[in-house]
Short mmCIF file of N, CA and C in Angstrom, two decimals:
data_model
loop_
_atom_site.label_atom_id
_atom_site.label_comp_id
_atom_site.label_asym_id
_atom_site.label_seq_id
_atom_site.Cartn_x
_atom_site.Cartn_y
_atom_site.Cartn_z
N MET A 1 100.51 100.91 99.91
CA MET A 1 101.64 100.38 99.15
C MET A 1 101.20 100.03 97.73
N LYS A 2 101.94 100.49 96.75
CA LYS A 2 101.62 100.22 95.35
C LYS A 2 102.09 98.84 94.95
N ASN A 3 101.31 98.18 94.08
CA ASN A 3 101.78 96.93 93.49
C ASN A 3 102.91 97.25 92.52
N LYS A 4 103.96 96.42 92.56
CA LYS A 4 105.12 96.61 91.69
C LYS A 4 104.99 95.73 90.46
N VAL A 5 105.23 96.33 89.28
CA VAL A 5 105.08 95.64 88.01
C VAL A 5 106.38 95.70 87.22
N ALA A 6 106.80 94.58 86.65
CA ALA A 6 107.93 94.52 85.75
C ALA A 6 107.40 94.33 84.33
N ILE A 7 108.00 95.02 83.37
CA ILE A 7 107.59 94.91 81.97
C ILE A 7 108.76 94.34 81.17
N ILE A 8 108.50 93.21 80.51
CA ILE A 8 109.49 92.57 79.65
C ILE A 8 108.91 92.56 78.25
N GLU A 9 109.39 93.49 77.42
CA GLU A 9 108.78 93.77 76.11
C GLU A 9 109.87 94.27 75.17
N ASP A 10 109.93 93.71 73.96
CA ASP A 10 110.97 94.10 73.01
C ASP A 10 110.63 95.33 72.18
N GLU A 11 109.38 95.75 72.15
CA GLU A 11 108.99 96.96 71.42
C GLU A 11 108.96 98.12 72.41
N SER A 12 109.93 99.03 72.29
CA SER A 12 110.08 100.09 73.28
C SER A 12 108.86 100.99 73.39
N ILE A 13 108.22 101.31 72.28
CA ILE A 13 107.05 102.19 72.33
C ILE A 13 105.89 101.52 73.07
N VAL A 14 105.74 100.22 72.89
CA VAL A 14 104.70 99.47 73.59
C VAL A 14 105.01 99.43 75.08
N ALA A 15 106.27 99.18 75.43
CA ALA A 15 106.68 99.13 76.83
C ALA A 15 106.46 100.47 77.52
N LEU A 16 106.82 101.55 76.84
CA LEU A 16 106.63 102.88 77.42
C LEU A 16 105.15 103.21 77.59
N ASP A 17 104.33 102.81 76.63
CA ASP A 17 102.89 103.04 76.73
C ASP A 17 102.30 102.26 77.91
N MET A 18 102.70 101.01 78.05
CA MET A 18 102.23 100.21 79.19
C MET A 18 102.67 100.84 80.50
N SER A 19 103.92 101.28 80.56
CA SER A 19 104.45 101.90 81.77
C SER A 19 103.65 103.15 82.14
N THR A 20 103.39 103.98 81.17
CA THR A 20 102.62 105.20 81.42
C THR A 20 101.22 104.87 81.94
N SER A 21 100.57 103.90 81.31
CA SER A 21 99.22 103.50 81.73
C SER A 21 99.22 102.90 83.13
N LEU A 22 100.20 102.06 83.41
CA LEU A 22 100.27 101.43 84.73
C LEU A 22 100.52 102.47 85.83
N LYS A 23 101.44 103.39 85.56
CA LYS A 23 101.72 104.44 86.55
C LYS A 23 100.49 105.29 86.80
N ALA A 24 99.75 105.62 85.74
CA ALA A 24 98.52 106.40 85.87
C ALA A 24 97.48 105.63 86.68
N GLY A 25 97.54 104.31 86.64
CA GLY A 25 96.62 103.47 87.39
C GLY A 25 97.06 103.19 88.81
N GLY A 26 98.19 103.79 89.21
CA GLY A 26 98.64 103.64 90.59
C GLY A 26 99.66 102.54 90.84
N TYR A 27 100.17 101.94 89.78
CA TYR A 27 101.18 100.90 89.93
C TYR A 27 102.58 101.51 89.90
N GLU A 28 103.52 100.81 90.50
CA GLU A 28 104.93 101.19 90.43
C GLU A 28 105.60 100.27 89.42
N VAL A 29 106.19 100.83 88.38
CA VAL A 29 106.91 100.03 87.38
C VAL A 29 108.35 99.90 87.86
N THR A 30 108.75 98.67 88.19
CA THR A 30 110.08 98.45 88.76
C THR A 30 111.18 98.44 87.71
N PHE A 31 110.88 97.91 86.53
CA PHE A 31 111.84 97.95 85.43
C PHE A 31 111.16 97.61 84.12
N ILE A 32 111.84 98.01 83.04
CA ILE A 32 111.46 97.63 81.67
C ILE A 32 112.72 97.08 81.02
N THR A 33 112.59 95.92 80.40
CA THR A 33 113.71 95.36 79.65
C THR A 33 113.18 94.61 78.43
N ASP A 34 114.06 94.41 77.46
CA ASP A 34 113.67 93.70 76.24
C ASP A 34 114.30 92.31 76.14
N GLN A 35 114.97 91.87 77.22
CA GLN A 35 115.65 90.58 77.21
C GLN A 35 115.28 89.75 78.43
N GLY A 36 115.00 88.47 78.20
CA GLY A 36 114.66 87.58 79.30
C GLY A 36 115.79 87.41 80.29
N GLU A 37 117.02 87.30 79.79
CA GLU A 37 118.17 87.11 80.67
C GLU A 37 118.33 88.30 81.62
N LYS A 38 118.19 89.49 81.09
CA LYS A 38 118.31 90.70 81.91
C LYS A 38 117.16 90.77 82.91
N ALA A 39 115.97 90.38 82.49
CA ALA A 39 114.81 90.38 83.39
C ALA A 39 115.06 89.50 84.60
N LEU A 40 115.66 88.34 84.39
CA LEU A 40 115.92 87.44 85.50
C LEU A 40 116.88 88.07 86.51
N GLU A 41 117.84 88.84 86.03
CA GLU A 41 118.75 89.55 86.94
C GLU A 41 118.00 90.63 87.72
N LEU A 42 117.17 91.40 87.01
CA LEU A 42 116.47 92.53 87.63
C LEU A 42 115.37 92.08 88.60
N ILE A 43 114.73 90.97 88.32
CA ILE A 43 113.67 90.46 89.20
C ILE A 43 114.23 90.14 90.57
N GLU A 44 115.41 89.60 90.60
CA GLU A 44 116.03 89.23 91.88
C GLU A 44 116.14 90.42 92.82
N SER A 45 116.48 91.58 92.28
CA SER A 45 116.68 92.76 93.14
C SER A 45 115.41 93.59 93.32
N SER A 46 114.49 93.57 92.34
CA SER A 46 113.33 94.46 92.42
C SER A 46 112.08 93.80 93.00
N LYS A 47 112.01 92.48 92.97
CA LYS A 47 110.89 91.72 93.54
C LYS A 47 109.51 92.26 93.14
N PRO A 48 109.19 92.26 91.84
CA PRO A 48 107.88 92.75 91.42
C PRO A 48 106.76 91.81 91.86
N ASP A 49 105.55 92.38 92.01
CA ASP A 49 104.37 91.58 92.33
C ASP A 49 103.76 90.98 91.07
N ILE A 50 103.90 91.70 89.96
CA ILE A 50 103.31 91.31 88.68
C ILE A 50 104.38 91.44 87.60
N VAL A 51 104.41 90.49 86.67
CA VAL A 51 105.34 90.55 85.54
C VAL A 51 104.53 90.44 84.26
N ILE A 52 104.71 91.42 83.37
CA ILE A 52 104.07 91.39 82.06
C ILE A 52 105.15 91.04 81.05
N ILE A 53 104.95 89.94 80.31
CA ILE A 53 105.98 89.43 79.41
C ILE A 53 105.42 89.25 78.00
N ASP A 54 106.14 89.79 77.03
CA ASP A 54 105.84 89.55 75.62
C ASP A 54 106.42 88.18 75.24
N ILE A 55 105.88 87.55 74.23
CA ILE A 55 106.39 86.25 73.80
C ILE A 55 107.71 86.40 73.07
N GLU A 56 107.80 87.37 72.17
CA GLU A 56 109.03 87.59 71.40
C GLU A 56 109.91 88.60 72.14
N LEU A 57 111.14 88.22 72.43
CA LEU A 57 112.08 89.09 73.13
C LEU A 57 113.42 89.07 72.41
N LYS A 58 114.24 90.05 72.68
CA LYS A 58 115.62 90.05 72.18
C LYS A 58 116.44 89.15 73.09
N GLY A 59 117.57 88.69 72.61
CA GLY A 59 118.42 87.82 73.41
C GLY A 59 118.14 86.36 73.14
N GLU A 60 118.68 85.52 73.99
CA GLU A 60 118.60 84.06 73.80
C GLU A 60 117.27 83.46 74.24
N MET A 61 116.63 84.04 75.26
CA MET A 61 115.40 83.48 75.80
C MET A 61 114.17 84.21 75.25
N ASN A 62 113.13 83.44 74.90
CA ASN A 62 111.88 84.09 74.51
C ASN A 62 111.02 84.29 75.76
N GLY A 63 109.85 84.87 75.59
CA GLY A 63 108.99 85.17 76.72
C GLY A 63 108.47 83.94 77.44
N VAL A 64 108.18 82.89 76.69
CA VAL A 64 107.67 81.66 77.30
C VAL A 64 108.75 81.03 78.19
N GLU A 65 109.97 80.96 77.69
CA GLU A 65 111.07 80.40 78.48
C GLU A 65 111.32 81.25 79.73
N THR A 66 111.29 82.56 79.56
CA THR A 66 111.50 83.47 80.68
C THR A 66 110.41 83.29 81.73
N ALA A 67 109.17 83.19 81.29
CA ALA A 67 108.05 83.00 82.22
C ALA A 67 108.19 81.70 83.00
N LYS A 68 108.64 80.64 82.34
CA LYS A 68 108.82 79.36 83.03
C LYS A 68 109.88 79.47 84.12
N VAL A 69 110.97 80.14 83.84
CA VAL A 69 112.03 80.31 84.85
C VAL A 69 111.51 81.14 86.02
N ILE A 70 110.80 82.21 85.71
CA ILE A 70 110.23 83.06 86.78
C ILE A 70 109.26 82.25 87.64
N ARG A 71 108.39 81.48 87.00
CA ARG A 71 107.44 80.66 87.73
C ARG A 71 108.16 79.64 88.62
N ASP A 72 109.17 78.97 88.06
CA ASP A 72 109.89 77.95 88.83
C ASP A 72 110.67 78.54 90.00
N ARG A 73 111.25 79.72 89.81
CA ARG A 73 112.06 80.33 90.88
C ARG A 73 111.22 81.06 91.93
N TYR A 74 110.15 81.71 91.48
CA TYR A 74 109.44 82.62 92.38
C TYR A 74 107.96 82.28 92.58
N ASN A 75 107.48 81.26 91.88
CA ASN A 75 106.09 80.82 91.98
C ASN A 75 105.14 81.97 91.76
#
């Protein structure tokens, strides 16, 4: 079973590069998004094992705020 990884990154080229590298390393990328709010919706359904979050994101929540919510909800 592959570890599932979510990528939350506002720079699309960086997110795609990370995704390509992770897939080559045997990981399953469950989703890529540039917004913390959207990430919280997607995490609920995709249940990633690992979340990679940039500090600066589009939308109302930054990466630090998003990480705190993820930690509080999913430990």
